[in-house]
PDB file of C-alpha atoms in Angstrom:
ATOM      1  CA  MET A 816     -54.665  98.393-145.044  1.00 60.00           C
ATOM      2  CA  ALA A 817     -53.719  96.865-141.686  1.00 63.00           C
ATOM      3  CA  GLN A 818     -57.384  95.993-141.181  1.00 68.00           C
ATOM      4  CA  ASN A 819     -57.457  94.290-144.591  1.00 70.00           C
ATOM      5  CA  VAL A 820     -54.382  92.271-143.668  1.00 73.00           C
ATOM      6  CA  ALA A 821     -56.089  91.077-140.502  1.00 76.00           C
ATOM      7  CA  ILE A 822     -59.050  89.940-142.590  1.00 81.00           C
ATOM      8  CA  LEU A 823     -56.833  88.112-145.102  1.00 83.00           C
ATOM      9  CA  LEU A 824     -55.156  86.199-142.300  1.00 83.00           C
ATOM     10  CA  LYS A 825     -58.516  84.529-141.686  1.00 85.00           C
ATOM     11  CA  PHE A 826     -58.497  82.987-145.190  1.00 87.00           C
ATOM     12  CA  PRO A 827     -55.314  80.897-145.440  1.00 88.00           C
ATOM     13  CA  SER A 828     -56.700  78.796-148.310  1.00 92.00           C
ATOM     14  CA  VAL A 829     -56.995  81.704-150.757  1.00 93.00           C
ATOM     15  CA  GLN A 830     -55.263  80.915-154.066  1.00 96.00           C
ATOM     16  CA  THR A 831     -56.395  83.917-156.155  1.00 97.00           C
ATOM     17  CA  LEU A 832     -56.663  87.470-154.813  1.00 94.00           C
ATOM     18  CA  ARG A 833     -57.649  90.683-156.604  1.00 93.00           C
ATOM     19  CA  ILE A 834     -57.616  94.112-154.977  1.00 87.00           C
ATOM     20  CA  ARG A 835     -59.296  96.762-157.104  1.00 80.00           C
ATOM     21  CA  GLY A 836     -59.702 100.512-156.785  1.00 65.00           C
ATOM     22  CA  LEU A 837     -57.567 103.609-157.232  1.00 53.00           C
ATOM     23  CA  ALA A 838     -58.154 105.140-153.800  1.00 55.00           C
ATOM     24  CA  PRO A 839     -55.028 105.866-151.718  1.00 55.00           C
ATOM     25  CA  VAL A 840     -53.812 102.843-149.802  1.00 57.00           C
ATOM     26  CA  ASP A 841     -52.565 103.219-146.232  1.00 57.00           C
ATOM     27  CA  SER A 842     -49.160 101.566-146.133  1.00 54.00           C
ATOM     28  CA  SER A 843     -49.293 100.897-142.395  1.00 52.00           C
ATOM     29  CA  GLY A 844     -49.354  97.208-141.625  1.00 50.00           C
ATOM     30  CA  LEU A 845     -47.554  96.197-144.820  1.00 52.00           C
ATOM     31  CA  ASP A 846     -44.324  95.248-143.033  1.00 53.00           C
ATOM     32  CA  ILE A 847     -45.549  91.937-141.740  1.00 57.00           C
ATOM     33  CA  PRO A 848     -43.815  88.548-141.751  1.00 52.00           C
ATOM     34  CA  THR A 849     -44.834  86.472-144.758  1.00 50.00           C
ATOM     35  CA  SER A 850     -44.625  83.204-142.814  1.00 62.00           C
ATOM     36  CA  GLY A 851     -48.159  81.864-142.474  1.00 72.00           C
ATOM     37  CA  PHE A 852     -49.622  84.684-144.564  1.00 85.00           C
ATOM     38  CA  LEU A 853     -51.699  83.351-147.491  1.00 90.00           C
ATOM     39  CA  PRO A 854     -49.551  80.212-147.771  1.00 91.00           C
ATOM     40  CA  LEU A 855     -51.399  78.950-150.868  1.00 94.00           C
ATOM     41  CA  LEU A 856     -51.663  82.186-152.860  1.00 95.00           C
ATOM     42  CA  GLN A 857     -50.809  81.623-156.532  1.00 97.00           C
ATOM     43  CA  GLU A 858     -52.281  84.634-158.348  1.00 97.00           C
ATOM     44  CA  TYR A 859     -52.403  88.260-157.204  1.00 96.00           C
ATOM     45  CA  THR A 860     -53.775  91.421-158.853  1.00 95.00           C
ATOM     46  CA  GLY A 861     -53.462  94.718-157.023  1.00 91.00           C
ATOM     47  CA  PRO A 862     -51.850  98.158-156.700  1.00 88.00           C
ATOM     48  CA  GLY A 863     -48.097  98.540-156.543  1.00 86.00           C
ATOM     49  CA  VAL A 864     -48.059  99.791-152.952  1.00 83.00           C
ATOM     50  CA  THR A 865     -49.098  96.344-151.710  1.00 84.00           C
ATOM     51  CA  LEU A 866     -46.292  94.443-153.457  1.00 86.00           C
ATOM     52  CA  PRO A 867     -43.870  94.330-150.484  1.00 85.00           C
ATOM     53  CA  MET A 868     -46.468  92.140-148.807  1.00 86.00           C
ATOM     54  CA  PHE A 869     -47.250  89.767-151.694  1.00 90.00           C
ATOM     55  CA  LEU A 870     -44.167  89.585-153.919  1.00 90.00           C
ATOM     56  CA  PRO A 871     -42.045  87.582-151.430  1.00 89.00           C
ATOM     57  CA  LEU A 872     -44.624  84.770-151.238  1.00 91.00           C
ATOM     58  CA  SER A 873     -42.907  81.649-152.570  1.00 90.00           C
ATOM     59  CA  THR A 874     -46.191  80.194-153.857  1.00 94.00           C
ATOM     60  CA  LEU A 875     -46.974  83.180-156.097  1.00 95.00           C
ATOM     61  CA  THR A 876     -46.807  82.330-159.813  1.00 97.00           C
ATOM     62  CA  ARG A 877     -48.922  85.053-161.476  1.00 97.00           C
ATOM     63  CA  LEU A 878     -48.787  88.780-160.712  1.00 96.00           C
ATOM     64  CA  THR A 879     -50.703  91.734-162.165  1.00 96.00           C
ATOM     65  CA  THR A 880     -50.088  95.235-160.847  1.00 92.00           C
ATOM     66  CA  TYR A 881     -50.785  98.733-162.117  1.00 85.00           C
ATOM     67  CA  ASP A 882     -50.006 102.425-161.845  1.00 75.00           C
ATOM     68  CA  ILE A 883     -46.505 101.993-160.483  1.00 83.00           C
ATOM     69  CA  ASP A 884     -43.009 103.408-160.841  1.00 87.00           C
ATOM     70  CA  PRO A 885     -40.651 100.624-161.990  1.00 89.00           C
ATOM     71  CA  ARG A 886     -37.853 101.639-159.604  1.00 89.00           C
ATOM     72  CA  PRO A 887     -39.501 100.729-156.268  1.00 88.00           C
ATOM     73  CA  PHE A 888     -41.016  97.611-157.855  1.00 90.00           C
ATOM     74  CA  ILE A 889     -37.588  96.434-158.993  1.00 90.00           C
ATOM     75  CA  ALA A 890     -36.082  97.379-155.626  1.00 90.00           C
ATOM     76  CA  VAL A 891     -38.587  95.132-153.839  1.00 88.00           C
ATOM     77  CA  ALA A 892     -38.020  92.322-156.356  1.00 90.00           C
ATOM     78  CA  CYS A 893     -34.235  92.511-155.976  1.00 88.00           C
ATOM     79  CA  GLN A 894     -34.575  92.028-152.218  1.00 88.00           C
ATOM     80  CA  LEU A 895     -36.058  88.553-152.656  1.00 84.00           C
ATOM     81  CA  SER A 896     -33.940  85.877-151.012  1.00 77.00           C
ATOM     82  CA  ALA A 897     -34.190  83.660-154.113  1.00 78.00           C
ATOM     83  CA  PRO A 898     -35.260  84.145-157.741  1.00 77.00           C
ATOM     84  CA  SER A 899     -39.014  84.533-157.947  1.00 86.00           C
ATOM     85  CA  ARG A 900     -41.084  81.545-159.073  1.00 92.00           C
ATOM     86  CA  ILE A 901     -43.486  83.821-160.913  1.00 96.00           C
ATOM     87  CA  ILE A 902     -44.168  82.643-164.467  1.00 97.00           C
ATOM     88  CA  SER A 903     -46.589  85.416-165.506  1.00 97.00           C
ATOM     89  CA  LEU A 904     -46.142  89.181-165.057  1.00 96.00           C
ATOM     90  CA  ASP A 905     -48.607  91.856-166.199  1.00 96.00           C
ATOM     91  CA  LEU A 906     -47.245  95.292-165.239  1.00 95.00           C
ATOM     92  CA  SER A 907     -48.383  98.869-165.899  1.00 93.00           C
ATOM     93  CA  PHE A 908     -45.615 101.442-165.444  1.00 91.00           C
ATOM     94  CA  ASN A 909     -45.393 105.227-165.734  1.00 87.00           C
ATOM     95  CA  GLU A 910     -41.920 104.925-167.286  1.00 86.00           C
ATOM     96  CA  PHE A 911     -39.559 102.150-168.337  1.00 89.00           C
ATOM     97  CA  ASP A 912     -36.170 101.533-169.946  1.00 89.00           C
ATOM     98  CA  ASN A 913     -33.841  98.716-170.970  1.00 89.00           C
ATOM     99  CA  ILE A 914     -31.996  98.745-167.646  1.00 90.00           C
ATOM    100  CA  ALA A 915     -35.272  98.064-165.854  1.00 90.00           C
ATOM    101  CA  LEU A 916     -36.013  95.196-168.263  1.00 92.00           C
ATOM    102  CA  ASP A 917     -32.582  93.678-167.625  1.00 90.00           C
ATOM    103  CA  LYS A 918     -33.177  93.763-163.864  1.00 90.00           C
ATOM    104  CA  LEU A 919     -36.645  92.234-164.214  1.00 91.00           C
ATOM    105  CA  SER A 920     -35.252  89.420-166.339  1.00 91.00           C
ATOM    106  CA  ALA A 921     -32.555  88.706-163.751  1.00 89.00           C
ATOM    107  CA  VAL A 922     -35.102  88.342-160.927  1.00 90.00           C
ATOM    108  CA  PHE A 923     -37.998  86.659-162.744  1.00 93.00           C
ATOM    109  CA  ILE A 924     -36.005  83.934-164.454  1.00 93.00           C
ATOM    110  CA  TRP A 925     -38.931  81.499-164.885  1.00 94.00           C
ATOM    111  CA  LEU A 926     -41.206  83.817-166.861  1.00 96.00           C
ATOM    112  CA  THR A 927     -43.253  82.340-169.681  1.00 97.00           C
ATOM    113  CA  GLU A 928     -45.583  85.370-169.991  1.00 98.00           C
ATOM    114  CA  LEU A 929     -44.585  89.032-169.790  1.00 97.00           C
ATOM    115  CA  ARG A 930     -46.868  92.001-170.409  1.00 97.00           C
ATOM    116  CA  ILE A 931     -45.557  95.515-169.777  1.00 95.00           C
ATOM    117  CA  HIS A 932     -47.650  98.605-170.473  1.00 94.00           C
ATOM    118  CA  ILE A 933     -45.992 102.024-170.251  1.00 91.00           C
ATOM    119  CA  THR A 934     -47.959 105.284-170.236  1.00 87.00           C
ATOM    120  CA  MET A 935     -46.077 108.587-170.428  1.00 80.00           C
ATOM    121  CA  GLU A 936     -47.368 112.140-170.446  1.00 69.00           C
ATOM    122  CA  GLN A 937     -45.167 113.565-173.176  1.00 64.00           C
ATOM    123  CA  ASP A 938     -45.012 113.333-176.950  1.00 59.00           C
ATOM    124  CA  ILE A 939     -41.705 111.482-176.956  1.00 58.00           C
ATOM    125  CA  ASN A 940     -41.993 108.513-179.266  1.00 63.00           C
ATOM    126  CA  GLY A 941     -38.196 108.455-179.436  1.00 74.00           C
ATOM    127  CA  VAL A 942     -38.174 106.819-175.993  1.00 80.00           C
ATOM    128  CA  ALA A 943     -40.031 103.740-177.238  1.00 83.00           C
ATOM    129  CA  ARG A 944     -38.100 103.698-180.512  1.00 82.00           C
ATOM    130  CA  SER A 945     -34.778 103.767-178.659  1.00 85.00           C
ATOM    131  CA  PHE A 946     -36.014 101.054-176.278  1.00 88.00           C
ATOM    132  CA  PHE A 947     -36.738  98.601-179.102  1.00 85.00           C
ATOM    133  CA  GLN A 948     -33.441  99.389-180.829  1.00 84.00           C
ATOM    134  CA  LYS A 949     -31.510  98.636-177.631  1.00 85.00           C
ATOM    135  CA  LEU A 950     -33.596  95.516-177.072  1.00 83.00           C
ATOM    136  CA  ALA A 951     -32.061  94.060-180.220  1.00 78.00           C
ATOM    137  CA  ASP A 952     -28.522  94.751-178.971  1.00 75.00           C
ATOM    138  CA  ALA A 953     -28.743  93.301-175.461  1.00 69.00           C
ATOM    139  CA  PRO A 954     -29.323  89.655-174.428  1.00 68.00           C
ATOM    140  CA  THR A 955     -32.321  90.240-172.194  1.00 77.00           C
ATOM    141  CA  LEU A 956     -35.501  88.239-171.507  1.00 89.00           C
ATOM    142  CA  PRO A 957     -35.793  84.684-170.154  1.00 90.00           C
ATOM    143  CA  GLN A 958     -35.178  82.079-172.853  1.00 88.00           C
ATOM    144  CA  GLN A 959     -38.282  80.073-171.953  1.00 93.00           C
ATOM    145  CA  LEU A 960     -40.555  83.080-172.606  1.00 96.00           C
ATOM    146  CA  GLU A 961     -43.622  82.108-174.653  1.00 97.00           C
ATOM    147  CA  ARG A 962     -45.667  85.324-174.787  1.00 97.00           C
ATOM    148  CA  LEU A 963     -44.347  88.886-174.825  1.00 96.00           C
ATOM    149  CA  VAL A 964     -46.241  92.193-174.892  1.00 97.00           C
ATOM    150  CA  LEU A 965     -44.539  95.602-174.718  1.00 94.00           C
ATOM    151  CA  THR A 966     -46.818  98.605-175.249  1.00 92.00           C
ATOM    152  CA  TRP A 967     -46.230 102.346-175.011  1.00 89.00           C
ATOM    153  CA  LYS A 968     -48.860 105.060-174.873  1.00 84.00           C
ATOM    154  CA  PHE A 969     -48.091 108.777-174.993  1.00 79.00           C
ATOM    155  CA  GLU A 970     -50.341 111.657-173.992  1.00 72.00           C
ATOM    156  CA  TYR A 971     -49.729 113.922-176.964  1.00 62.00           C
ATOM    157  CA  GLU A 972     -49.826 117.680-176.514  1.00 58.00           C
ATOM    158  CA  ALA A 973     -50.065 118.273-180.253  1.00 54.00           C
ATOM    159  CA  GLU A 974     -52.948 117.104-182.437  1.00 55.00           C
ATOM    160  CA  VAL A 975     -50.490 115.376-184.762  1.00 53.00           C
ATOM    161  CA  PRO A 976     -47.907 113.306-182.847  1.00 54.00           C
ATOM    162  CA  THR A 977     -44.247 113.385-183.745  1.00 55.00           C
ATOM    163  CA  CYS A 978     -43.325 110.172-185.558  1.00 57.00           C
ATOM    164  CA  GLY A 979     -39.784 109.087-186.285  1.00 58.00           C
ATOM    165  CA  PRO A 980     -38.423 107.076-189.218  1.00 60.00           C
ATOM    166  CA  GLN A 981     -39.818 103.610-189.748  1.00 70.00           C
ATOM    167  CA  LEU A 982     -38.026 100.729-188.089  1.00 79.00           C
ATOM    168  CA  ASP A 983     -37.454  97.305-189.613  1.00 86.00           C
ATOM    169  CA  LEU A 984     -39.875  95.514-187.302  1.00 88.00           C
ATOM    170  CA  GLY A 985     -39.192  92.198-188.988  1.00 89.00           C
ATOM    171  CA  TYR A 986     -35.586  92.457-187.817  1.00 90.00           C
ATOM    172  CA  TYR A 987     -36.611  92.931-184.178  1.00 89.00           C
ATOM    173  CA  ARG A 988     -39.036  90.031-184.485  1.00 92.00           C
ATOM    174  CA  ASP A 989     -36.274  87.759-185.758  1.00 92.00           C
ATOM    175  CA  VAL A 990     -33.898  88.824-182.974  1.00 91.00           C
ATOM    176  CA  LEU A 991     -36.493  88.068-180.304  1.00 92.00           C
ATOM    177  CA  LEU A 992     -37.388  84.694-181.812  1.00 92.00           C
ATOM    178  CA  ALA A 993     -33.717  83.721-181.983  1.00 91.00           C
ATOM    179  CA  ARG A 994     -33.148  84.614-178.335  1.00 90.00           C
ATOM    180  CA  CYS A 995     -36.439  83.204-177.060  1.00 92.00           C
ATOM    181  CA  PRO A 996     -37.140  80.194-179.320  1.00 93.00           C
ATOM    182  CA  LYS A 997     -40.282  79.197-177.384  1.00 95.00           C
ATOM    183  CA  LEU A 998     -42.109  82.423-178.249  1.00 96.00           C
ATOM    184  CA  ILE A 999     -45.553  81.912-179.745  1.00 96.00           C
ATOM    185  CA  PHE A1000     -46.887  85.461-179.298  1.00 97.00           C
ATOM    186  CA  VAL A1001     -45.163  88.839-179.727  1.00 96.00           C
ATOM    187  CA  TRP A1002     -46.800  92.259-179.520  1.00 96.00           C
ATOM    188  CA  LEU A1003     -44.589  95.370-179.805  1.00 94.00           C
ATOM    189  CA  ASP A1004     -46.542  98.641-179.720  1.00 92.00           C
ATOM    190  CA  ALA A1005     -44.738 102.010-179.689  1.00 86.00           C
ATOM    191  CA  ASP A1006     -47.918 104.046-180.285  1.00 83.00           C
ATOM    192  CA  ASP A1007     -46.855 105.051-183.805  1.00 83.00           C
ATOM    193  CA  PHE A1008     -45.767 101.590-184.992  1.00 88.00           C
ATOM    194  CA  LEU A1009     -46.824  98.076-184.044  1.00 93.00           C
ATOM    195  CA  LEU A1010     -45.833  94.475-184.635  1.00 94.00           C
ATOM    196  CA  GLN A1011     -48.256  91.641-183.901  1.00 96.00           C
ATOM    197  CA  TRP A1012     -46.898  88.122-184.450  1.00 96.00           C
ATOM    198  CA  HIS A1013     -48.168  84.791-183.231  1.00 95.00           C
ATOM    199  CA  ARG A1014     -47.879  81.138-184.060  1.00 93.00           C
ATOM    200  CA  LEU A1015     -51.205  79.386-184.611  1.00 90.00           C
ATOM    201  CA  ARG A1016     -52.016  75.905-183.348  1.00 87.00           C
ATOM    202  CA  ASN A1017     -51.447  74.429-186.814  1.00 89.00           C
ATOM    203  CA  ASP A1018     -47.937  75.970-186.726  1.00 88.00           C
ATOM    204  CA  THR A1019     -48.732  78.652-189.296  1.00 94.00           C
ATOM    205  CA  ILE A1020     -47.823  82.279-188.592  1.00 94.00           C
ATOM    206  CA  ASP A1021     -50.168  85.249-188.298  1.00 94.00           C
ATOM    207  CA  GLU A1022     -48.453  88.637-188.486  1.00 95.00           C
ATOM    208  CA  ARG A1023     -49.458  92.275-188.852  1.00 94.00           C
ATOM    209  CA  ILE A1024     -47.211  95.331-189.046  1.00 92.00           C
ATOM    210  CA  ALA A1025     -48.479  98.913-188.750  1.00 91.00           C
ATOM    211  CA  ASN A1026     -46.383 102.023-189.322  1.00 87.00           C
ATOM    212  CA  ASP A1027     -48.772 104.890-188.652  1.00 82.00           C
ATOM    213  CA  VAL A1028     -50.740 106.084-185.634  1.00 82.00           C
ATOM    214  CA  ASP A1029     -54.224 105.520-187.061  1.00 86.00           C
ATOM    215  CA  GLU A1030     -53.504 101.949-188.120  1.00 89.00           C
ATOM    216  CA  VAL A1031     -51.910 101.180-184.753  1.00 88.00           C
ATOM    217  CA  HIS A1032     -54.960 102.485-182.906  1.00 86.00           C
ATOM    218  CA  ASN A1033     -57.234 100.332-185.086  1.00 91.00           C
ATOM    219  CA  ILE A1034     -55.272  97.169-184.322  1.00 93.00           C
ATOM    220  CA  ARG A1035     -54.657  97.804-180.618  1.00 91.00           C
ATOM    221  CA  PRO A1036     -58.102  96.599-179.364  1.00 91.00           C
ATOM    222  CA  GLU A1037     -57.264  93.129-180.684  1.00 93.00           C
ATOM    223  CA  LEU A1038     -54.546  92.588-178.070  1.00 93.00           C
ATOM    224  CA  ASP A1039     -56.707  91.222-175.261  1.00 90.00           C
ATOM    225  CA  ILE A1040     -58.762  89.117-177.673  1.00 90.00           C
ATOM    226  CA  LEU A1041     -55.653  87.459-179.082  1.00 91.00           C
ATOM    227  CA  TRP A1042     -54.064  87.055-175.655  1.00 90.00           C
ATOM    228  CA  ASP A1043     -57.130  85.323-174.247  1.00 88.00           C
ATOM    229  CA  SER A1044     -57.365  83.015-177.263  1.00 84.00           C
ATOM    230  CA  PHE A1045     -54.343  80.980-176.167  1.00 76.00           C
TER     231      PHE A1045
END
């Protein structure tokens, strides 16, 4: 990675940077001063291990990262000398809870777009169900948020996943809209239930609610299409 850093230093005008690949990343060379390093970078996509190098950049406004534990990510974010100027976060975690969301909201106060994808290796839908229930009880999320995606995916051991009682998804929608009045797109996916809500350009509302695994899996591919349509 140190060699890659040396190469990046030769391109100070870079505004968008994407680092792809799942190979192990050598963390040596990551502890470098950010002064003079990619001074114009606005958008970064890359693995979580590189975030200590890119997250402190004051010019960064859009961040996509994947395959990370939320705890070290939040630890790095909380060390920032000032609230981040990032307006768009797209994060893929291996676990997540309401405490982590509260901490993210406290650091990334200017967010207008938030996408969080959580993949867990157990059949524990109750985790996602409890998360959405607590979300309705706590004043989290930046008020200027316009687009919100929260998705959970479980690696079921059984052929038929364990599904809990149905939730009143309309209630959670209304709570979110009251707390974040600028929302135009909401996607809540717990793997066995899903809410898709968005406001069209003519101010009409398009909404779909699914309460079984098969229906959720049929709707899920539409997420990226709808997201990119804005």
